[in-house]
mmCIF file of C-alpha atoms in Angstrom:
data_model
loop_
_atom_site.group_PDB
_atom_site.id
_atom_site.type_symbol
_atom_site.label_atom_id
_atom_site.label_comp_id
_atom_site.label_asym_id
_atom_site.label_seq_id
_atom_site.Cartn_x
_atom_site.Cartn_y
_atom_site.Cartn_z
ATOM 1 C CA MET A 1 18.162 -13.234 78.383
ATOM 2 C CA ARG A 2 18.057 -9.885 76.679
ATOM 3 C CA LYS A 3 21.519 -8.920 77.992
ATOM 4 C CA ILE A 4 22.919 -12.191 76.749
ATOM 5 C CA PHE A 5 21.443 -12.312 73.266
ATOM 6 C CA LEU A 6 20.353 -8.729 72.278
ATOM 7 C CA LYS A 7 23.009 -6.478 73.709
ATOM 8 C CA THR A 8 26.248 -5.092 72.040
ATOM 9 C CA ASP A 9 28.235 -4.951 75.235
ATOM 10 C CA ASN A 10 28.307 -8.339 77.155
ATOM 11 C CA HIS A 11 30.507 -11.073 78.059
ATOM 12 C CA ILE A 12 30.733 -12.220 74.443
ATOM 13 C CA ASN A 13 31.108 -8.799 73.140
ATOM 14 C CA GLY A 14 27.825 -8.802 71.505
ATOM 15 C CA ARG A 15 28.654 -11.551 69.061
ATOM 16 C CA TYR A 16 25.379 -13.200 69.182
ATOM 17 C CA PHE A 17 23.465 -10.066 68.384
ATOM 18 C CA ALA A 18 25.868 -9.152 65.712
ATOM 19 C CA GLU A 19 25.352 -12.550 63.949
ATOM 20 C CA LEU A 20 21.569 -12.325 64.333
ATOM 21 C CA THR A 21 21.671 -8.751 62.874
ATOM 22 C CA LYS A 22 23.849 -9.811 59.873
ATOM 23 C CA ILE A 23 21.302 -12.446 59.076
ATOM 24 C CA VAL A 24 18.597 -9.797 58.851
ATOM 25 C CA LEU A 25 20.847 -7.408 56.820
ATOM 26 C CA ALA A 26 21.727 -10.289 54.328
ATOM 27 C CA ARG A 27 17.919 -10.698 53.628
ATOM 28 C CA HIS A 28 17.527 -7.041 52.726
ATOM 29 C CA GLU A 29 20.631 -7.276 50.560
ATOM 30 C CA GLN A 30 19.492 -10.471 48.759
ATOM 31 C CA GLY A 31 16.321 -8.762 47.750
ATOM 32 C CA LYS A 32 14.241 -11.968 46.625
ATOM 33 C CA GLY A 33 12.240 -10.332 43.969
ATOM 34 C CA HIS A 34 11.683 -6.690 45.553
ATOM 35 C CA THR A 35 13.787 -3.875 46.977
ATOM 36 C CA SER A 36 13.638 -3.303 50.617
ATOM 37 C CA ALA A 37 15.963 -1.306 53.027
ATOM 38 C CA CYS A 38 15.891 -0.715 56.742
ATOM 39 C CA GLU A 39 16.738 1.667 59.553
ATOM 40 C CA MET A 40 17.842 -0.567 62.478
ATOM 41 C CA ARG A 41 18.055 0.743 65.996
ATOM 42 C CA LEU A 42 20.896 0.454 68.442
ATOM 43 C CA SER A 43 20.716 1.884 72.009
ATOM 44 C CA ILE A 44 22.771 4.627 73.989
ATOM 45 C CA TYR A 45 21.852 5.148 77.536
ATOM 46 C CA GLY A 46 23.972 8.001 78.691
ATOM 47 C CA MET A 47 25.060 6.018 81.796
ATOM 48 C CA GLU A 48 28.830 6.266 80.802
ATOM 49 C CA ARG A 49 31.055 8.491 78.778
ATOM 50 C CA ASN A 50 32.488 5.555 76.762
ATOM 51 C CA GLU A 51 29.159 4.086 75.368
ATOM 52 C CA TRP A 52 29.617 5.646 72.067
ATOM 53 C CA LEU A 53 33.170 4.302 71.601
ATOM 54 C CA ASN A 54 32.072 0.760 72.681
ATOM 55 C CA LEU A 55 29.055 0.924 70.277
ATOM 56 C CA ALA A 56 31.346 2.137 67.398
ATOM 57 C CA LYS A 57 33.740 -0.670 68.008
ATOM 58 C CA TRP A 58 30.852 -3.167 67.849
ATOM 59 C CA VAL A 59 29.578 -1.715 64.619
ATOM 60 C CA LEU A 60 32.955 -1.490 62.915
ATOM 61 C CA ARG A 61 34.461 -4.739 64.069
ATOM 62 C CA ASP A 62 35.282 -7.382 61.396
ATOM 63 C CA TRP A 63 33.106 -10.331 62.765
ATOM 64 C CA THR A 64 35.311 -13.122 61.421
ATOM 65 C CA GLY A 65 34.823 -16.754 61.919
ATOM 66 C CA GLY A 66 31.103 -16.891 61.353
ATOM 67 C CA ALA A 67 28.693 -17.277 58.343
ATOM 68 C CA TYR A 68 28.690 -13.542 57.854
ATOM 69 C CA PRO A 69 32.021 -11.936 58.372
ATOM 70 C CA GLY A 70 32.906 -8.159 58.082
ATOM 71 C CA ASN A 71 31.345 -5.174 59.964
ATOM 72 C CA MET A 72 27.820 -4.036 60.586
ATOM 73 C CA LEU A 73 27.518 -1.569 57.797
ATOM 74 C CA SER A 74 25.285 -2.269 54.800
ATOM 75 C CA PRO A 75 24.204 -0.426 51.714
ATOM 76 C CA LYS A 76 20.616 -1.515 52.765
ATOM 77 C CA ASN A 77 20.709 -0.145 56.227
ATOM 78 C CA ARG A 78 21.264 3.192 57.914
ATOM 79 C CA TRP A 79 21.434 3.178 61.771
ATOM 80 C CA LEU A 80 19.126 4.865 64.245
ATOM 81 C CA VAL A 81 20.322 5.464 67.829
ATOM 82 C CA GLN A 82 17.608 5.262 70.414
ATOM 83 C CA VAL A 83 18.023 6.899 73.767
ATOM 84 C CA PRO A 84 15.821 5.279 76.451
ATOM 85 C CA ARG A 85 14.451 7.804 79.060
ATOM 86 C CA LEU A 86 16.035 6.026 81.966
ATOM 87 C CA TRP A 87 17.028 8.841 84.364
ATOM 88 C CA ARG A 88 15.410 6.981 87.165
ATOM 89 C CA VAL A 89 18.044 4.294 86.635
ATOM 90 C CA TYR A 90 20.970 6.776 86.140
ATOM 91 C CA CYS A 91 20.255 8.714 89.243
ATOM 92 C CA LYS A 92 20.790 5.608 91.485
ATOM 93 C CA LYS A 93 24.480 5.808 90.829
ATOM 94 C CA GLY A 94 24.536 8.463 93.495
ATOM 95 C CA GLY A 95 27.342 10.904 93.925
ATOM 96 C CA GLY A 96 25.181 13.914 93.292
ATOM 97 C CA VAL A 97 24.497 13.250 89.521
ATOM 98 C CA SER A 98 22.211 15.541 87.777
ATOM 99 C CA PHE A 99 20.394 15.187 84.322
ATOM 100 C CA GLN A 100 23.204 17.582 83.044
ATOM 101 C CA ASN A 101 25.785 14.753 83.542
ATOM 102 C CA MET A 102 23.509 12.273 81.437
ATOM 103 C CA LEU A 103 23.268 14.924 78.650
ATOM 104 C CA GLU A 104 26.977 15.335 78.741
ATOM 105 C CA ASN A 105 27.623 11.442 78.315
ATOM 106 C CA LEU A 106 25.170 11.472 75.461
ATOM 107 C CA PHE A 107 26.608 14.479 73.513
ATOM 108 C CA ILE A 108 30.244 15.192 74.498
ATOM 109 C CA PRO A 109 31.636 12.126 72.672
ATOM 110 C CA LEU A 110 29.509 13.263 69.453
ATOM 111 C CA PHE A 111 30.991 16.797 69.514
ATOM 112 C CA GLU A 112 34.486 15.624 70.193
ATOM 113 C CA ALA A 113 34.334 13.019 67.252
ATOM 114 C CA THR A 114 32.883 15.885 65.024
ATOM 115 C CA LEU A 115 35.392 18.549 66.000
ATOM 116 C CA HIS A 116 38.331 16.120 66.304
ATOM 117 C CA PRO A 117 37.770 13.074 64.151
ATOM 118 C CA ASP A 118 41.432 12.236 63.911
ATOM 119 C CA GLN A 119 41.434 11.726 67.783
ATOM 120 C CA HIS A 120 38.280 9.793 67.804
ATOM 121 C CA PRO A 121 38.140 7.884 64.509
ATOM 122 C CA GLU A 122 35.625 5.058 65.559
ATOM 123 C CA VAL A 123 32.991 7.519 66.679
ATOM 124 C CA ALA A 124 33.517 9.738 63.843
ATOM 125 C CA GLU A 125 33.036 6.725 61.455
ATOM 126 C CA LEU A 126 29.962 5.488 63.271
ATOM 127 C CA LEU A 127 28.448 9.004 63.074
ATOM 128 C CA ASN A 128 28.915 8.867 59.296
ATOM 129 C CA ASN A 129 26.405 5.867 59.390
ATOM 130 C CA ILE A 130 23.880 7.196 61.691
ATOM 131 C CA VAL A 131 20.777 9.099 60.345
ATOM 132 C CA GLY A 132 19.030 10.047 63.502
ATOM 133 C CA LEU A 133 18.234 9.801 67.261
ATOM 134 C CA ASP A 134 15.070 8.269 68.924
ATOM 135 C CA SER A 135 13.835 8.828 72.291
ATOM 136 C CA VAL A 136 11.871 5.942 73.754
ATOM 137 C CA ASP A 137 10.098 4.582 77.009
ATOM 138 C CA ASP A 138 8.450 6.534 79.801
ATOM 139 C CA GLU A 139 6.301 9.519 78.798
ATOM 140 C CA ALA A 140 6.353 11.228 82.267
ATOM 141 C CA PRO A 141 4.074 14.207 82.822
ATOM 142 C CA LEU A 142 6.088 16.077 85.390
ATOM 143 C CA THR A 143 7.029 19.773 85.552
ATOM 144 C CA CYS A 144 10.772 20.289 85.440
ATOM 145 C CA ASP A 145 13.904 22.659 86.093
ATOM 146 C CA LYS A 146 17.170 23.110 84.296
ATOM 147 C CA PRO A 147 19.114 19.954 83.672
ATOM 148 C CA ALA A 148 21.823 20.760 86.316
ATOM 149 C CA SER A 149 19.158 21.159 88.941
ATOM 150 C CA TRP A 150 17.348 17.838 88.244
ATOM 151 C CA THR A 151 18.531 15.433 90.799
ATOM 152 C CA GLN A 152 15.442 13.698 92.067
ATOM 153 C CA GLU A 153 14.659 10.172 91.329
ATOM 154 C CA GLU A 154 11.460 10.635 89.115
ATOM 155 C CA ASN A 155 12.034 10.917 85.290
ATOM 156 C CA PRO A 156 11.688 14.434 84.123
ATOM 157 C CA SER A 157 8.865 15.228 81.830
ATOM 158 C CA TYR A 158 8.705 14.015 78.359
ATOM 159 C CA ALA A 159 8.512 17.321 76.638
ATOM 160 C CA TRP A 160 11.372 18.679 78.802
ATOM 161 C CA GLN A 161 13.572 15.665 77.887
ATOM 162 C CA CYS A 162 12.764 16.129 74.223
ATOM 163 C CA TYR A 163 13.642 19.703 74.300
ATOM 164 C CA TYR A 164 17.089 19.241 75.635
ATOM 165 C CA LEU A 165 17.752 16.303 73.254
ATOM 166 C CA TRP A 166 16.697 18.427 70.426
ATOM 167 C CA ALA A 167 18.553 21.456 71.471
ATOM 168 C CA ASN A 168 21.788 19.640 71.869
ATOM 169 C CA LEU A 169 21.415 17.792 68.554
ATOM 170 C CA GLU A 170 20.563 21.024 66.896
ATOM 171 C CA VAL A 171 23.745 22.615 67.807
ATOM 172 C CA LEU A 172 25.730 19.290 66.808
ATOM 173 C CA ASN A 173 23.995 19.457 63.479
ATOM 174 C CA ARG A 174 25.123 22.966 62.788
ATOM 175 C CA VAL A 175 28.740 22.095 63.699
ATOM 176 C CA ARG A 176 28.451 19.127 61.410
ATOM 177 C CA LYS A 177 26.917 20.906 58.549
ATOM 178 C CA SER A 178 29.646 23.593 58.742
ATOM 179 C CA LYS A 179 32.126 20.774 58.201
ATOM 180 C CA GLY A 180 30.313 19.081 55.235
ATOM 181 C CA LEU A 181 29.285 16.098 57.466
ATOM 182 C CA ASN A 182 25.950 14.288 57.621
ATOM 183 C CA THR A 183 23.441 15.538 60.066
ATOM 184 C CA LEU A 184 21.173 13.510 62.517
ATOM 185 C CA ALA A 185 17.458 13.868 62.548
ATOM 186 C CA PHE A 186 15.416 13.803 65.819
ATOM 187 C CA ARG A 187 12.666 11.159 65.365
ATOM 188 C CA PRO A 188 11.275 10.116 68.960
ATOM 189 C CA HIS A 189 8.631 7.867 69.999
ATOM 190 C CA ALA A 190 5.742 10.151 70.808
ATOM 191 C CA GLY A 191 1.943 9.745 71.572
ATOM 192 C CA GLU A 192 2.311 6.232 72.314
ATOM 193 C CA THR A 193 1.138 6.077 75.923
ATOM 194 C CA GLY A 194 1.503 9.500 77.572
ATOM 195 C CA ASP A 195 -0.469 12.824 77.429
ATOM 196 C CA THR A 196 -1.900 13.677 74.070
ATOM 197 C CA MET A 197 -0.167 17.110 74.343
ATOM 198 C CA HIS A 198 3.264 15.520 74.127
ATOM 199 C CA LEU A 199 2.498 15.618 70.387
ATOM 200 C CA ALA A 200 2.398 19.414 70.648
ATOM 201 C CA ALA A 201 6.101 19.256 71.755
ATOM 202 C CA THR A 202 7.196 16.973 69.084
ATOM 203 C CA TYR A 203 5.300 19.125 66.496
ATOM 204 C CA MET A 204 7.609 21.793 67.311
ATOM 205 C CA LEU A 205 10.864 19.813 67.547
ATOM 206 C CA CYS A 206 10.640 17.250 65.017
ATOM 207 C CA ARG A 207 10.122 16.368 61.209
ATOM 208 C CA SER A 208 8.758 12.892 62.025
ATOM 209 C CA ILE A 209 7.820 10.699 65.024
ATOM 210 C CA ASN A 210 7.315 7.161 65.800
ATOM 211 C CA HIS A 211 3.886 5.641 66.571
ATOM 212 C CA GLY A 212 1.722 9.032 67.334
ATOM 213 C CA ILE A 213 -1.270 6.799 68.235
ATOM 214 C CA ASN A 214 -2.849 9.385 70.522
ATOM 215 C CA LEU A 215 -2.880 11.913 67.667
ATOM 216 C CA ASP A 216 -6.165 10.258 66.797
ATOM 217 C CA ARG A 217 -7.672 12.042 69.790
ATOM 218 C CA GLN A 218 -6.651 15.556 68.946
ATOM 219 C CA VAL A 219 -8.138 16.803 65.760
ATOM 220 C CA SER A 220 -6.384 20.390 65.787
ATOM 221 C CA LEU A 221 -2.871 18.575 66.296
ATOM 222 C CA GLN A 222 -3.811 16.227 63.257
ATOM 223 C CA TYR A 223 -4.331 19.242 61.191
ATOM 224 C CA LEU A 224 -0.982 20.901 62.080
ATOM 225 C CA TYR A 225 0.872 17.571 61.393
ATOM 226 C CA TYR A 226 -1.028 17.402 58.012
ATOM 227 C CA LEU A 227 -0.058 20.894 57.136
ATOM 228 C CA ASP A 228 3.520 20.354 57.798
ATOM 229 C CA GLN A 229 3.503 16.692 56.652
ATOM 230 C CA ILE A 230 5.321 15.482 59.810
ATOM 231 C CA ALA A 231 5.538 11.775 59.560
ATOM 232 C CA THR A 232 3.186 10.001 62.026
ATOM 233 C CA ASN A 233 0.681 7.303 62.562
ATOM 234 C CA PRO A 234 -1.948 5.809 63.434
ATOM 235 C CA PHE A 235 -2.905 3.932 60.465
ATOM 236 C CA PRO A 236 -5.255 3.899 58.267
ATOM 237 C CA LYS A 237 -7.444 6.849 59.301
ATOM 238 C CA LEU A 238 -4.653 9.355 58.985
ATOM 239 C CA PHE A 239 -3.466 7.887 55.627
ATOM 240 C CA LYS A 240 -6.930 8.568 54.174
ATOM 241 C CA ARG A 241 -6.989 12.056 55.538
ATOM 242 C CA GLY A 242 -3.549 12.785 53.714
ATOM 243 C CA LEU A 243 -1.113 12.800 56.609
ATOM 244 C CA ASN A 244 2.300 11.631 56.090
ATOM 245 C CA VAL A 245 2.235 8.151 57.340
ATOM 246 C CA THR A 246 3.942 4.891 56.583
ATOM 247 C CA LEU A 247 4.427 1.316 57.883
ATOM 248 C CA SER A 248 7.196 -0.176 59.858
ATOM 249 C CA THR A 249 8.230 -3.486 61.402
ATOM 250 C CA ASP A 250 9.196 -2.022 64.943
ATOM 251 C CA ASP A 251 10.381 -5.290 66.552
ATOM 252 C CA PRO A 252 10.446 -7.994 63.900
ATOM 253 C CA LEU A 253 12.112 -10.637 66.218
ATOM 254 C CA LEU A 254 9.017 -10.441 68.458
ATOM 255 C CA PHE A 255 6.129 -9.516 66.309
ATOM 256 C CA HIS A 256 6.484 -11.347 62.909
ATOM 257 C CA MET A 257 6.328 -14.886 61.640
ATOM 258 C CA SER A 258 8.158 -14.577 58.324
ATOM 259 C CA ASP A 259 11.794 -14.026 57.103
ATOM 260 C CA ASP A 260 10.659 -10.705 55.365
ATOM 261 C CA ALA A 261 8.987 -8.725 58.187
ATOM 262 C CA LEU A 262 8.388 -5.620 56.166
ATOM 263 C CA LEU A 263 6.788 -7.481 53.258
ATOM 264 C CA GLU A 264 4.552 -9.226 55.953
ATOM 265 C CA GLU A 265 3.604 -5.806 57.418
ATOM 266 C CA TYR A 266 2.508 -4.525 53.965
ATOM 267 C CA SER A 267 0.477 -7.751 53.209
ATOM 268 C CA VAL A 268 -1.399 -7.603 56.493
ATOM 269 C CA ALA A 269 -2.092 -3.911 56.199
ATOM 270 C CA ARG A 270 -3.479 -4.427 52.682
ATOM 271 C CA ALA A 271 -5.840 -7.241 53.811
ATOM 272 C CA SER A 272 -6.836 -5.531 56.942
ATOM 273 C CA PHE A 273 -7.445 -2.073 55.625
ATOM 274 C CA ASP A 274 -8.649 -3.011 52.055
ATOM 275 C CA LEU A 275 -5.790 -0.966 50.587
ATOM 276 C CA SER A 276 -5.366 -0.585 46.824
ATOM 277 C CA MET A 277 -2.173 -1.119 44.933
ATOM 278 C CA THR A 278 -1.906 2.751 44.514
ATOM 279 C CA ASP A 279 -2.381 3.088 48.187
ATOM 280 C CA MET A 280 0.499 0.514 48.871
ATOM 281 C CA SER A 281 2.750 2.423 46.528
ATOM 282 C CA GLU A 282 1.953 5.779 48.184
ATOM 283 C CA ILE A 283 2.812 4.250 51.633
ATOM 284 C CA ALA A 284 6.140 2.858 50.172
ATOM 285 C CA ARG A 285 7.045 6.291 48.635
ATOM 286 C CA ASN A 286 6.310 7.981 51.987
ATOM 287 C CA SER A 287 8.702 5.648 53.754
ATOM 288 C CA VAL A 288 11.438 6.455 51.393
ATOM 289 C CA LEU A 289 10.866 10.108 51.816
ATOM 290 C CA GLN A 290 10.850 9.891 55.597
ATOM 291 C CA SER A 291 13.988 7.692 55.795
ATOM 292 C CA GLY A 292 17.502 8.937 56.615
ATOM 293 C CA PHE A 293 18.892 7.467 53.376
ATOM 294 C CA GLU A 294 21.132 9.725 51.205
ATOM 295 C CA ALA A 295 19.510 11.904 48.618
ATOM 296 C CA GLU A 296 21.404 9.988 45.796
ATOM 297 C CA LEU A 297 19.653 6.754 46.913
ATOM 298 C CA LYS A 298 16.299 8.550 47.014
ATOM 299 C CA GLU A 299 16.902 9.828 43.530
ATOM 300 C CA GLU A 300 17.391 6.204 42.397
ATOM 301 C CA TRP A 301 14.090 5.036 44.149
ATOM 302 C CA LEU A 302 11.916 8.095 43.575
ATOM 303 C CA GLY A 303 13.404 9.912 40.555
ATOM 304 C CA LYS A 304 15.895 12.868 40.312
ATOM 305 C CA ASP A 305 13.369 15.655 40.921
ATOM 306 C CA PHE A 306 11.737 14.161 44.030
ATOM 307 C CA ARG A 307 12.905 17.298 46.215
ATOM 308 C CA LYS A 308 10.473 19.507 44.165
ATOM 309 C CA GLY A 309 7.432 17.656 45.623
ATOM 310 C CA MET A 310 5.276 14.683 45.270
ATOM 311 C CA THR A 311 4.031 15.337 41.849
ATOM 312 C CA HIS A 312 7.722 15.439 40.662
ATOM 313 C CA CYS A 313 8.433 12.061 41.890
ATOM 314 C CA ASP A 314 8.976 9.507 38.800
ATOM 315 C CA GLU A 315 5.658 7.737 38.298
ATOM 316 C CA ASP A 316 7.458 4.828 36.686
ATOM 317 C CA LYS A 317 9.676 4.349 39.837
ATOM 318 C CA THR A 318 7.063 4.880 42.551
ATOM 319 C CA HIS A 319 4.120 3.535 40.714
ATOM 320 C CA VAL A 320 2.031 6.251 42.407
ATOM 321 C CA PRO A 321 -0.375 7.661 39.625
ATOM 322 C CA LEU A 322 0.222 11.444 38.802
ATOM 323 C CA ILE A 323 -3.589 11.944 39.455
ATOM 324 C CA ARG A 324 -3.171 10.647 43.176
ATOM 325 C CA ALA A 325 -0.012 12.641 43.634
ATOM 326 C CA LYS A 326 -1.824 15.848 42.308
ATOM 327 C CA PHE A 327 -4.825 15.191 44.529
ATOM 328 C CA ARG A 328 -2.654 15.055 47.497
ATOM 329 C CA ALA A 329 -0.597 18.053 46.632
ATOM 330 C CA GLU A 330 -3.258 20.355 45.485
ATOM 331 C CA HIS A 331 -5.321 19.855 48.581
ATOM 332 C CA LEU A 332 -2.317 20.488 50.801
ATOM 333 C CA ALA A 333 -1.286 23.592 48.904
ATOM 334 C CA LEU A 334 -4.849 24.898 49.138
ATOM 335 C CA GLU A 335 -4.973 24.124 52.940
ATOM 336 C CA HIS A 336 -1.682 26.244 53.298
ATOM 337 C CA LEU A 337 -3.250 29.069 51.231
ATOM 338 C CA MET A 338 -6.408 29.082 53.445
ATOM 339 C CA VAL A 339 -4.441 29.063 56.666
ATOM 340 C CA THR A 340 -2.201 32.062 55.464
ATOM 341 C CA LEU A 341 -5.246 34.041 54.542
ATOM 342 C CA LEU A 342 -6.919 33.467 57.782
ATOM 343 C CA ALA A 343 -3.795 34.491 59.706
ATOM 344 C CA ALA A 344 -3.773 37.788 57.692
ATOM 345 C CA GLY A 345 -7.367 38.415 58.822
ATOM 346 C CA LYS A 346 -8.964 37.741 55.551
ATOM 347 C CA GLY A 347 -11.020 34.757 56.438
ATOM 348 C CA LYS A 348 -14.502 36.082 56.125
ATOM 349 C CA MET A 349 -14.071 37.685 52.811
ATOM 350 C CA VAL A 350 -12.176 34.721 51.462
ATOM 351 C CA LEU A 351 -15.080 32.340 52.561
ATOM 352 C CA GLN A 352 -17.627 34.633 50.996
ATOM 353 C CA GLN A 353 -15.686 34.612 47.748
ATOM 354 C CA MET A 354 -15.332 30.894 47.869
ATOM 355 C CA MET A 355 -19.018 30.389 48.479
ATOM 356 C CA HIS A 356 -19.731 32.437 45.232
ATOM 357 C CA GLN A 357 -17.273 30.377 43.249
ATOM 358 C CA PHE A 358 -18.737 27.160 44.456
ATOM 359 C CA GLY A 359 -22.088 28.464 43.391
ATOM 360 C CA GLU A 360 -20.845 29.442 39.902
ATOM 361 C CA ALA A 361 -19.195 26.029 39.444
ATOM 362 C CA ARG A 362 -22.313 24.157 40.636
ATOM 363 C CA ASN A 363 -24.424 26.240 38.134
ATOM 364 C CA GLY A 364 -21.940 25.686 35.387
ATOM 365 C CA ILE A 365 -22.103 21.946 35.811
ATOM 366 C CA ARG A 366 -25.837 22.004 36.029
ATOM 367 C CA ASP A 367 -26.169 23.787 32.787
ATOM 368 C CA ILE A 368 -23.940 21.465 30.920
ATOM 369 C CA LEU A 369 -25.848 18.395 32.147
ATOM 370 C CA PHE A 370 -29.270 20.129 31.256
ATOM 371 C CA SER A 371 -28.160 21.108 27.814
ATOM 372 C CA ASN A 372 -27.210 17.616 26.937
ATOM 373 C CA MET A 373 -30.485 16.036 28.124
ATOM 374 C CA SER A 374 -33.679 16.244 26.173
ATOM 375 C CA THR A 375 -35.821 15.302 29.252
ATOM 376 C CA VAL A 376 -34.626 15.484 32.890
ATOM 377 C CA PRO A 377 -35.508 12.320 34.765
ATOM 378 C CA THR A 378 -37.051 12.562 38.232
ATOM 379 C CA PHE A 379 -34.650 11.786 41.167
ATOM 380 C CA PRO A 380 -34.521 12.617 44.830
ATOM 381 C CA GLU A 381 -33.492 16.295 45.675
ATOM 382 C CA GLN A 382 -34.000 17.333 42.069
ATOM 383 C CA ASN A 383 -35.346 20.616 43.629
ATOM 384 C CA GLN A 384 -31.887 21.446 44.713
ATOM 385 C CA LEU A 385 -30.927 22.193 41.108
#
């Protein structure tokens, strides 16, 4: 059923999936009283060298003859490409294949389209509309060797696969940047089912991840993700602690009951976690910052100075009060200063100075309160003053 209805490469050339996708895109474009956009996912498996070309033809094809003609590009969508960790399937092809062959199937077409767009126009155009790569499925814990040496049937380890995807993508991005082209972010699924320390690998390799559920088990990693504002989850504990979290629909065709899956997600979250409208606005702002949409659109949604930091976002556009933005920004800045001083070996001295300053602040507040009261009422812990 999945092959028939939800694939781009089948006996009907992915037409059903195209028509279904265009219905979803049309809902975002119509907007019905609010503005929403999306980053839909398509899959590349690395099984064959021509997968990118086939996918590009599906995206760019004019789907005439239906209710939604035209190609699969939309101003309200940017495409993410997910790479399932399916080495265990690929290796069954036999013929002495290695993981290196799979990497070449994934990346050689991208380098060719970047270096010679005139020879590979479809893939080159597709890349202009992709904002990132995702890595999904099995989070294997095995120790691994170099890609060319990995020929056994078991999936290589999660961190190992992430590294080689990141390394190839990093080189590709440098080439694309040198040619004035858009770059692709690495935004893998992480910490969903596997070892918690997989999140350590993605901390070093990524600016944002999907899910991150197991981060709740590792406070030290939580702190690192907070300092660098790496986009993650779970929700709502990490939101309250100031981590860069947001909401998404994941699989709207499977999990949601309404036409507007994202609005449904926000409504359920507000009711379930007792979120205020300020909370909702901050989460929505985070989603724009995390997204791969162009800076010009982010300026339209967040304000022209959004690159300077969260306190420079336009309050009239984001509906996040300045006092909330300053609270988040100031605490994050202080944590960075503290870590820098600790790294410089000044931790003990700084803590002593902070204790002194906190004491002075407490005394100042106490003196103001006492000077404005003719008599001080009795209350618990009064002796602490």
